[in-house]
């Protein structure tokens, strides 16, 4: 308890000073007779008296400080009016700080407007830029598995109807590995109507999830979350053993191959393609029974073991199951704001027809290969004995091609290209590959090139062919045929290799061939694949001194606006348009158009497949001077090609042995 109030004492002292000042000071100073001189003193006395009576002294807090080095600010007066708007702003800022430092993200859904607010943390959890989150659930839908999204939407709807909280697990498809998050929400009602939902979202790291991930780590495909090839083969072996013990046990294996999946990666991106694989895997899993095994056994191939099939396992028994699975997988995919349509080829093998893992997989793969070779993309095919025999033949042929590459059984034939405006002199050759099989003799390319393309063996085969052609051309150049050019065909797979330019440069260096003597031929289809990359490769090859030719021109879908950008030197008119130029006006008109395009782009033009005088005369009349075909010569061996050059090259060439 305080003994006296220092403020009251001070006021009394000031009033007493006013009294003394008014009573004694004027007499002492001696100007009481002058009113004018007294006015300032009178004003000072009034001011001093006003201060002593009405001045409000500042208050000080008697509370102790929490720490010695921090000053705690105090209100100037307990009667100060609060700024409510400022308080609200400070409260929002405090709430935002709490949200930002939380390990979970927060979201609110405004029911009347349908708008969603996302905290910054949500974007980090989902792996999405905060600027791309928007004010709806679209961003959440785009990064979640389809089945999980439908489950979330259903739970949110039931929560609003029943006024209850909810919690849902979502698997994300936007991260490098398949992550799982837990999203929870609680509705808020006013007058028995929902007004908003407040929720959180964070990584699901519960103990059960960690144990499950550790258990399946060795058997799970990290990209899609389904089983991997190792687990699938082990499970298949178990089913084969079970069927051996129980003759009545029936199961089936289905392989699903996404058609033209490489084009999806090329057209969009690898990440986009990965998300497509995740969605397809999820659809397959949700279309199968709980006890069925779903696995990813290849880059774009999924496998399913359909356990314990009721009935005899006939095609009629399986078709409804297979059809439902196939239809669900090929439904349009909504991803990144795009609608993507895919086709899936599917093969089915039942265990009653085979009795080991190797045979089941061989048969299933053979069916897929047959579907794709016949162009039946998106089809469903059950195993039959004929396919097995065909598959064995193809496997044997693939093995023989591998051996032929190692043993260098491939030989080159050379078909002359002549200039009919220069005395039918030979200006070059096209190198054509043949397979000199040790058992069957010469095998034409139509029997092995498609298999080499399909299996990827065309790449090492193409490298071998290029080196052989360069070595032979170098021999002819050293003999004096310095201006001869040899054209070598390049497949689309060869041309797409990242190190393709360096490989060509290396072979030229090894054979010491001048690049001016080599011409690379690619098809029109190859030229139109990944246009910008193709142009870049062409420019790199052209800068080395090589010439580039577009083969089979007219059979593809090239745009002239792109064609004029290509650094090419020659167009080759396809044989199919040359065959009837003399008796079919439509083919003749097309040939004239190709000749006109070549002239307008200042390109050389070669007509291939010329076999009779009428065709030759038409081409001569229309201005096509370079001819290739049986009319002048069939493909020749190196020795025969040398003899042809002696007769049709230049009269002044001195051939050196």
Coordinates of N, CA and C in Angstrom, one line a residue, residues 334-509:
X334 N -7.2 -38.6 -68.3 CA -7.2 -37.2 -68.0 C -5.9 -36.9 -67.2
X335 N -5.0 -36.2 -67.8 CA -3.7 -35.9 -67.2 C -3.1 -34.6 -67.7
X336 N -2.7 -33.8 -66.7 CA -2.1 -32.5 -67.0 C -3.0 -31.6 -68.0
X337 N -4.3 -31.7 -67.8 CA -5.2 -30.9 -68.6 C -5.4 -31.5 -70.0
X338 N -4.9 -32.7 -70.3 CA -5.0 -33.3 -71.6 C -5.9 -34.6 -71.5
X339 N -6.5 -34.9 -72.6 CA -7.2 -36.2 -72.7 C -6.5 -37.1 -73.6
X340 N -5.9 -38.2 -73.1 CA -5.1 -39.1 -73.8 C -5.8 -40.4 -74.1
X341 N -5.8 -40.9 -75.3 CA -6.4 -42.1 -75.7 C -5.3 -43.1 -76.0
X342 N -5.3 -44.3 -75.3 CA -4.3 -45.3 -75.5 C -5.0 -46.6 -76.0
X343 N -4.2 -47.5 -76.6 CA -4.6 -48.8 -77.0 C -3.7 -49.8 -76.3
X344 N -4.2 -50.9 -75.9 CA -3.4 -51.9 -75.2 C -3.6 -53.3 -75.9
X345 N -2.5 -53.9 -76.3 CA -2.5 -55.3 -76.8 C -2.4 -56.3 -75.7
X346 N -3.2 -57.3 -75.8 CA -3.3 -58.2 -74.6 C -3.2 -59.7 -75.1
X347 N -2.4 -60.5 -74.4 CA -2.3 -61.9 -74.7 C -2.7 -62.7 -73.5
X348 N -3.3 -63.9 -73.7 CA -3.8 -64.7 -72.5 C -3.3 -66.1 -72.8
X349 N -2.7 -66.7 -71.7 CA -2.3 -68.1 -71.8 C -2.9 -68.8 -70.5
X350 N -3.5 -70.0 -70.8 CA -4.1 -70.8 -69.7 C -3.1 -71.9 -69.3
X351 N -3.0 -72.3 -68.1 CA -2.0 -73.2 -67.6 C -2.2 -74.6 -68.1
X352 N -3.5 -75.0 -68.5 CA -3.8 -76.4 -69.0 C -3.1 -76.7 -70.3
X353 N -2.6 -75.7 -71.0 CA -1.9 -75.9 -72.3 C -0.4 -76.0 -72.2
X354 N 0.2 -75.5 -71.0 CA 1.6 -75.6 -70.8 C 1.9 -76.0 -69.4
X355 N 3.1 -76.4 -69.1 CA 3.4 -76.9 -67.7 C 4.6 -76.4 -67.1
X356 N 5.2 -75.2 -67.6 CA 6.3 -74.6 -67.0 C 6.3 -73.1 -67.2
X357 N 7.0 -72.4 -66.3 CA 7.1 -70.9 -66.3 C 7.6 -70.4 -67.7
X358 N 8.7 -71.0 -68.2 CA 9.3 -70.6 -69.4 C 8.4 -70.7 -70.6
X359 N 7.6 -71.8 -70.7 CA 6.7 -71.9 -71.8 C 5.6 -70.9 -71.7
X360 N 5.1 -70.7 -70.5 CA 4.0 -69.7 -70.4 C 4.4 -68.4 -70.9
X361 N 5.6 -67.9 -70.4 CA 6.0 -66.6 -70.8 C 6.4 -66.5 -72.2
X362 N 7.0 -67.6 -72.8 CA 7.4 -67.6 -74.2 C 6.1 -67.5 -75.1
X363 N 5.1 -68.2 -74.7 CA 3.8 -68.2 -75.5 C 3.2 -66.8 -75.4
X364 N 3.1 -66.3 -74.2 CA 2.5 -65.0 -74.0 C 3.2 -63.9 -74.8
X365 N 4.5 -63.9 -74.8 CA 5.3 -62.9 -75.5 C 5.2 -63.1 -77.0
X366 N 5.1 -64.4 -77.4 CA 4.9 -64.7 -78.9 C 3.6 -64.1 -79.4
X367 N 2.6 -64.2 -78.6 CA 1.3 -63.6 -79.0 C 1.4 -62.1 -79.2
X368 N 2.0 -61.5 -78.2 CA 2.1 -60.0 -78.3 C 2.9 -59.6 -79.5
X369 N 4.0 -60.3 -79.8 CA 4.8 -60.0 -81.0 C 4.0 -60.2 -82.2
X370 N 3.2 -61.3 -82.3 CA 2.4 -61.5 -83.5 C 1.3 -60.5 -83.7
X371 N 0.7 -60.0 -82.6 CA -0.3 -58.9 -82.6 C 0.3 -57.7 -83.2
X372 N 1.5 -57.3 -82.7 CA 2.1 -56.0 -83.2 C 2.6 -56.1 -84.6
X373 N 3.1 -57.3 -85.0 CA 3.6 -57.5 -86.3 C 2.5 -57.4 -87.3
X374 N 1.3 -57.9 -87.0 CA 0.2 -57.9 -87.9 C -0.6 -56.6 -87.8
X375 N -0.1 -55.6 -87.0 CA -0.8 -54.3 -86.9 C -2.1 -54.4 -86.1
X376 N -2.3 -55.5 -85.4 CA -3.6 -55.6 -84.6 C -3.4 -55.0 -83.3
X377 N -3.1 -53.7 -83.2 CA -2.9 -53.0 -82.0 C -4.2 -52.9 -81.2
X378 N -4.2 -53.1 -79.9 CA -5.4 -53.0 -79.1 C -6.2 -54.2 -79.1
X379 N -5.7 -55.3 -79.6 CA -6.5 -56.6 -79.7 C -6.2 -57.5 -78.5
X380 N -7.1 -58.5 -78.4 CA -6.9 -59.6 -77.4 C -6.7 -60.9 -78.1
X381 N -5.7 -61.6 -77.7 CA -5.4 -62.9 -78.4 C -5.2 -64.0 -77.4
X382 N -5.9 -65.1 -77.5 CA -5.6 -66.3 -76.7 C -4.6 -67.2 -77.3
X383 N -3.8 -67.9 -76.5 CA -2.8 -68.8 -77.1 C -3.4 -70.0 -77.9
X384 N -2.7 -70.3 -79.0 CA -3.0 -71.5 -79.7 C -1.7 -72.1 -80.2
X385 N -1.8 -73.4 -80.6 CA -0.6 -74.1 -80.9 C 0.2 -73.5 -82.1
X386 N -0.5 -73.0 -83.1 CA 0.1 -72.4 -84.3 C 1.0 -71.2 -83.9
X387 N 0.5 -70.5 -82.9 CA 1.3 -69.3 -82.5 C 2.6 -69.8 -81.9
X388 N 2.5 -70.9 -81.1 CA 3.7 -71.4 -80.5 C 4.8 -71.8 -81.5
X389 N 4.4 -72.5 -82.5 CA 5.3 -72.9 -83.6 C 5.9 -71.7 -84.3
X390 N 5.0 -70.7 -84.5 CA 5.5 -69.5 -85.1 C 6.5 -68.8 -84.2
X391 N 6.2 -68.7 -82.9 CA 7.1 -68.1 -82.0 C 8.5 -68.7 -82.0
X392 N 8.5 -70.1 -82.0 CA 9.7 -70.8 -81.9 C 10.6 -70.5 -83.2
X393 N 9.9 -70.3 -84.3 CA 10.6 -70.0 -85.5 C 11.2 -68.6 -85.5
X394 N 10.4 -67.7 -84.9 CA 10.9 -66.3 -84.7 C 12.1 -66.2 -83.8
X395 N 12.0 -67.0 -82.6 CA 13.1 -67.0 -81.7 C 14.3 -67.6 -82.3
X396 N 14.2 -68.6 -83.1 CA 15.3 -69.2 -83.8 C 15.9 -68.2 -84.8
X397 N 15.1 -67.5 -85.5 CA 15.6 -66.5 -86.5 C 16.3 -65.4 -85.8
X398 N 15.8 -65.0 -84.6 CA 16.5 -63.9 -83.9 C 17.8 -64.4 -83.4
X399 N 17.9 -65.6 -83.0 CA 19.2 -66.2 -82.5 C 20.2 -66.2 -83.7
X400 N 19.7 -66.7 -84.9 CA 20.5 -66.8 -86.0 C 21.0 -65.4 -86.5
X401 N 20.2 -64.4 -86.4 CA 20.6 -63.0 -86.8 C 21.8 -62.6 -85.8
X402 N 21.6 -62.8 -84.6 CA 22.7 -62.4 -83.6 C 24.0 -63.1 -84.0
X403 N 23.9 -64.4 -84.3 CA 25.1 -65.2 -84.7 C 25.7 -64.6 -86.0
X404 N 24.8 -64.3 -86.9 CA 25.3 -63.8 -88.2 C 26.0 -62.5 -88.1
X405 N 25.6 -61.6 -87.1 CA 26.3 -60.4 -86.9 C 27.7 -60.7 -86.4
X406 N 27.8 -61.6 -85.4 CA 29.1 -61.9 -84.9 C 30.0 -62.6 -85.9
X407 N 29.4 -63.4 -86.7 CA 30.2 -64.2 -87.7 C 30.4 -63.4 -89.0
X408 N 29.8 -62.2 -89.1 CA 29.9 -61.3 -90.3 C 29.4 -62.1 -91.5
X409 N 28.2 -62.7 -91.4 CA 27.7 -63.4 -92.6 C 26.9 -62.5 -93.5
X410 N 26.8 -61.3 -93.2 CA 26.0 -60.3 -94.1 C 27.0 -59.8 -95.2
X411 N 26.5 -59.8 -96.4 CA 27.2 -59.3 -97.5 C 26.5 -58.1 -98.1
X412 N 27.2 -57.3 -98.9 CA 26.5 -56.1 -99.6 C 26.5 -56.3 -101.1
X413 N 25.4 -56.0 -101.6 CA 25.3 -55.9 -103.1 C 25.1 -54.4 -103.4
X414 N 25.5 -54.0 -104.6 CA 25.6 -52.6 -105.0 C 24.8 -52.4 -106.3
X415 N 23.7 -51.6 -106.2 CA 22.9 -51.4 -107.4 C 23.3 -50.0 -108.0
X416 N 23.6 -49.9 -109.3 CA 24.1 -48.7 -109.8 C 23.0 -47.6 -109.9
X417 N 23.5 -46.4 -109.9 CA 22.6 -45.2 -110.1 C 23.3 -44.4 -111.3
X418 N 22.5 -44.3 -112.4 CA 23.1 -43.7 -113.6 C 22.5 -42.4 -113.9
X419 N 23.2 -41.5 -114.7 CA 22.8 -40.2 -115.2 C 22.4 -40.4 -116.6
X420 N 21.1 -40.4 -117.0 CA 20.7 -40.6 -118.4 C 21.0 -39.4 -119.2
X421 N 21.3 -38.2 -118.6 CA 21.7 -37.0 -119.4 C 23.2 -36.9 -119.7
X422 N 23.9 -37.9 -119.2 CA 25.4 -37.9 -119.3 C 25.9 -39.2 -119.8
X423 N 25.2 -39.7 -120.8 CA 25.7 -41.0 -121.5 C 25.5 -42.2 -120.6
X424 N 24.5 -42.2 -119.7 CA 24.2 -43.3 -118.8 C 25.4 -43.7 -118.0
X425 N 26.2 -42.7 -117.6 CA 27.4 -42.9 -116.7 C 26.9 -43.2 -115.3
X426 N 27.6 -44.1 -114.6 CA 27.3 -44.4 -113.2 C 27.8 -43.2 -112.3
X427 N 26.9 -42.8 -111.4 CA 27.3 -41.7 -110.5 C 27.4 -42.2 -109.1
X428 N 26.8 -43.4 -108.8 CA 26.9 -43.9 -107.5 C 26.2 -45.3 -107.4
X429 N 26.2 -45.8 -106.2 CA 25.6 -47.1 -105.9 C 24.8 -47.0 -104.6
X430 N 23.7 -47.8 -104.6 CA 23.1 -48.0 -103.3 C 23.5 -49.4 -102.7
X431 N 24.0 -49.4 -101.5 CA 24.4 -50.6 -100.8 C 23.2 -51.4 -100.3
X432 N 23.0 -52.6 -100.7 CA 21.9 -53.4 -100.3 C 22.4 -54.7 -99.6
X433 N 21.8 -54.9 -98.4 CA 22.4 -56.0 -97.6 C 21.7 -57.4 -98.0
X434 N 22.5 -58.4 -97.9 CA 22.0 -59.8 -98.1 C 22.6 -60.6 -97.0
X435 N 21.9 -61.7 -96.6 CA 22.4 -62.6 -95.6 C 22.8 -63.9 -96.2
X436 N 24.1 -64.1 -96.2 CA 24.7 -65.4 -96.7 C 24.8 -66.4 -95.6
X437 N 23.6 -67.1 -95.4 CA 23.5 -68.0 -94.3 C 24.2 -69.3 -94.6
X438 N 25.0 -69.8 -93.7 CA 25.8 -71.0 -93.9 C 25.0 -72.2 -94.3
X439 N 23.7 -72.3 -93.9 CA 22.9 -73.5 -94.2 C 21.9 -73.2 -95.3
X440 N 21.3 -72.0 -95.4 CA 20.3 -71.8 -96.4 C 20.7 -71.0 -97.6
X441 N 22.0 -70.5 -97.5 CA 22.5 -69.7 -98.6 C 22.0 -68.2 -98.5
X442 N 21.8 -67.5 -99.6 CA 21.4 -66.1 -99.6 C 20.0 -66.0 -99.2
X443 N 19.8 -65.1 -98.1 CA 18.4 -64.9 -97.6 C 18.1 -63.4 -97.9
X444 N 17.0 -63.1 -98.6 CA 16.6 -61.7 -98.9 C 16.3 -60.9 -97.7
X445 N 16.5 -59.6 -97.8 CA 16.3 -58.7 -96.6 C 14.8 -58.8 -96.0
X446 N 13.8 -59.0 -96.9 CA 12.4 -59.0 -96.4 C 12.2 -60.0 -95.3
X447 N 13.0 -61.1 -95.2 CA 12.8 -62.2 -94.3 C 13.5 -61.9 -92.9
X448 N 14.5 -61.0 -92.9 CA 15.2 -60.8 -91.6 C 15.2 -59.3 -91.2
X449 N 15.1 -58.3 -92.0 CA 15.1 -56.9 -91.6 C 13.9 -56.6 -90.6
X450 N 12.7 -57.1 -90.9 CA 11.6 -56.8 -89.9 C 11.9 -57.3 -88.5
X451 N 12.5 -58.5 -88.4 CA 12.8 -59.1 -87.1 C 14.0 -58.3 -86.5
X452 N 14.9 -57.9 -87.3 CA 16.0 -57.1 -86.8 C 15.5 -55.7 -86.3
X453 N 14.6 -55.1 -86.9 CA 14.0 -53.9 -86.5 C 13.2 -54.1 -85.2
X454 N 12.5 -55.1 -85.1 CA 11.6 -55.4 -83.9 C 12.5 -55.7 -82.7
X455 N 13.5 -56.4 -82.8 CA 14.4 -56.8 -81.7 C 15.5 -55.8 -81.4
X456 N 15.6 -54.8 -82.2 CA 16.7 -53.8 -82.0 C 18.1 -54.3 -82.5
X457 N 18.1 -55.5 -83.2 CA 19.4 -55.9 -83.8 C 19.8 -55.1 -85.0
X458 N 18.8 -54.3 -85.5 CA 19.1 -53.4 -86.6 C 20.3 -52.5 -86.3
X459 N 20.4 -52.1 -85.0 CA 21.5 -51.2 -84.6 C 22.9 -51.7 -84.9
X460 N 23.2 -52.9 -84.2 CA 24.6 -53.4 -84.5 C 24.7 -53.9 -86.0
X461 N 23.6 -54.4 -86.6 CA 23.7 -54.8 -88.0 C 24.0 -53.5 -88.9
X462 N 23.3 -52.4 -88.6 CA 23.5 -51.2 -89.3 C 24.9 -50.7 -89.2
X463 N 25.5 -50.8 -88.0 CA 26.9 -50.3 -87.9 C 27.8 -51.2 -88.7
X464 N 27.6 -52.5 -88.7 CA 28.4 -53.4 -89.5 C 28.3 -53.1 -91.0
X465 N 27.0 -52.9 -91.5 CA 26.8 -52.6 -92.9 C 27.5 -51.3 -93.3
X466 N 27.4 -50.2 -92.4 CA 28.0 -49.0 -92.8 C 29.5 -49.1 -92.9
X467 N 30.1 -49.8 -92.0 CA 31.6 -50.0 -92.0 C 32.0 -50.8 -93.3
X468 N 31.2 -51.8 -93.6 CA 31.6 -52.6 -94.8 C 31.4 -51.8 -96.1
X469 N 30.4 -50.9 -96.1 CA 30.2 -50.1 -97.3 C 31.3 -49.0 -97.4
X470 N 31.7 -48.5 -96.3 CA 32.8 -47.5 -96.3 C 34.2 -48.1 -96.7
X471 N 34.4 -49.3 -96.2 CA 35.7 -50.0 -96.6 C 35.7 -50.3 -98.1
X472 N 34.6 -50.8 -98.7 CA 34.5 -51.0 -100.1 C 34.6 -49.8 -100.9
X473 N 34.0 -48.7 -100.5 CA 34.0 -47.4 -101.3 C 35.4 -46.9 -101.2
X474 N 36.1 -47.0 -100.1 CA 37.5 -46.5 -100.0 C 38.4 -47.3 -101.0
X475 N 38.2 -48.6 -101.2 CA 39.0 -49.3 -102.2 C 38.7 -48.8 -103.6
X476 N 37.5 -48.5 -103.9 CA 37.2 -48.0 -105.3 C 37.8 -46.6 -105.5
X477 N 37.7 -45.8 -104.4 CA 38.3 -44.4 -104.5 C 39.8 -44.5 -104.7
X478 N 40.5 -45.4 -104.0 CA 41.9 -45.6 -104.2 C 42.3 -46.1 -105.6
X479 N 41.3 -46.8 -106.2 CA 41.5 -47.3 -107.6 C 41.4 -46.2 -108.6
X480 N 40.9 -45.0 -108.2 CA 40.8 -43.9 -109.2 C 39.4 -43.4 -109.3
X481 N 38.4 -44.1 -108.8 CA 37.0 -43.6 -108.9 C 36.7 -42.6 -107.8
X482 N 37.3 -41.5 -107.9 CA 37.3 -40.5 -106.8 C 35.9 -39.9 -106.5
X483 N 35.1 -39.8 -107.5 CA 33.8 -39.1 -107.4 C 32.6 -40.1 -107.2
X484 N 32.9 -41.3 -107.0 CA 31.8 -42.3 -106.8 C 31.2 -42.1 -105.4
X485 N 29.9 -42.2 -105.4 CA 29.1 -42.1 -104.1 C 28.4 -43.4 -103.8
X486 N 28.4 -43.8 -102.6 CA 27.7 -45.0 -102.2 C 26.7 -44.6 -101.1
X487 N 25.4 -45.0 -101.3 CA 24.3 -44.7 -100.4 C 24.1 -45.9 -99.5
X488 N 24.0 -45.6 -98.2 CA 23.7 -46.6 -97.2 C 22.4 -46.2 -96.4
X489 N 21.5 -47.2 -96.3 CA 20.2 -47.0 -95.6 C 20.4 -47.0 -94.1
X490 N 19.8 -46.0 -93.5 CA 19.7 -45.9 -92.0 C 18.3 -46.1 -91.5
X491 N 18.1 -47.0 -90.5 CA 16.8 -47.2 -89.9 C 16.5 -46.1 -89.0
X492 N 15.2 -46.0 -88.6 CA 14.8 -45.0 -87.6 C 15.4 -45.2 -86.3
X493 N 15.6 -46.5 -85.9 CA 16.3 -46.7 -84.6 C 17.7 -46.3 -84.6
X494 N 18.4 -46.5 -85.7 CA 19.8 -46.0 -85.8 C 19.9 -44.5 -85.8
X495 N 19.0 -43.9 -86.5 CA 19.0 -42.4 -86.6 C 18.7 -41.8 -85.3
X496 N 17.9 -42.5 -84.4 CA 17.5 -41.9 -83.1 C 18.5 -42.0 -82.1
X497 N 19.6 -42.7 -82.3 CA 20.7 -42.9 -81.3 C 21.3 -41.6 -81.0
X498 N 21.6 -41.3 -79.7 CA 22.2 -40.1 -79.3 C 23.6 -40.0 -79.8
X499 N 24.3 -41.1 -79.9 CA 25.7 -41.1 -80.4 C 25.9 -41.4 -81.9
X500 N 24.8 -41.2 -82.6 CA 24.8 -41.6 -84.0 C 25.8 -40.9 -84.8
X501 N 25.9 -39.6 -84.6 CA 26.8 -38.7 -85.4 C 28.3 -39.1 -85.1
X502 N 28.6 -39.4 -83.8 CA 29.9 -39.7 -83.4 C 30.3 -41.1 -84.0
X503 N 29.3 -42.0 -84.0 CA 29.6 -43.4 -84.6 C 29.9 -43.3 -86.1
X504 N 29.2 -42.4 -86.8 CA 29.5 -42.2 -88.2 C 30.9 -41.6 -88.4
X505 N 31.2 -40.6 -87.6 CA 32.5 -40.0 -87.7 C 33.6 -41.0 -87.4
X506 N 33.4 -41.8 -86.4 CA 34.4 -42.8 -86.0 C 34.7 -43.8 -87.2
X507 N 33.6 -44.3 -87.8 CA 33.8 -45.2 -88.9 C 34.5 -44.6 -90.1
X508 N 34.2 -43.3 -90.4 CA 34.9 -42.6 -91.5 C 36.3 -42.5 -91.2
X509 N 36.7 -42.2 -89.9 CA 38.1 -42.1 -89.5 C 38.8 -43.5 -89.6

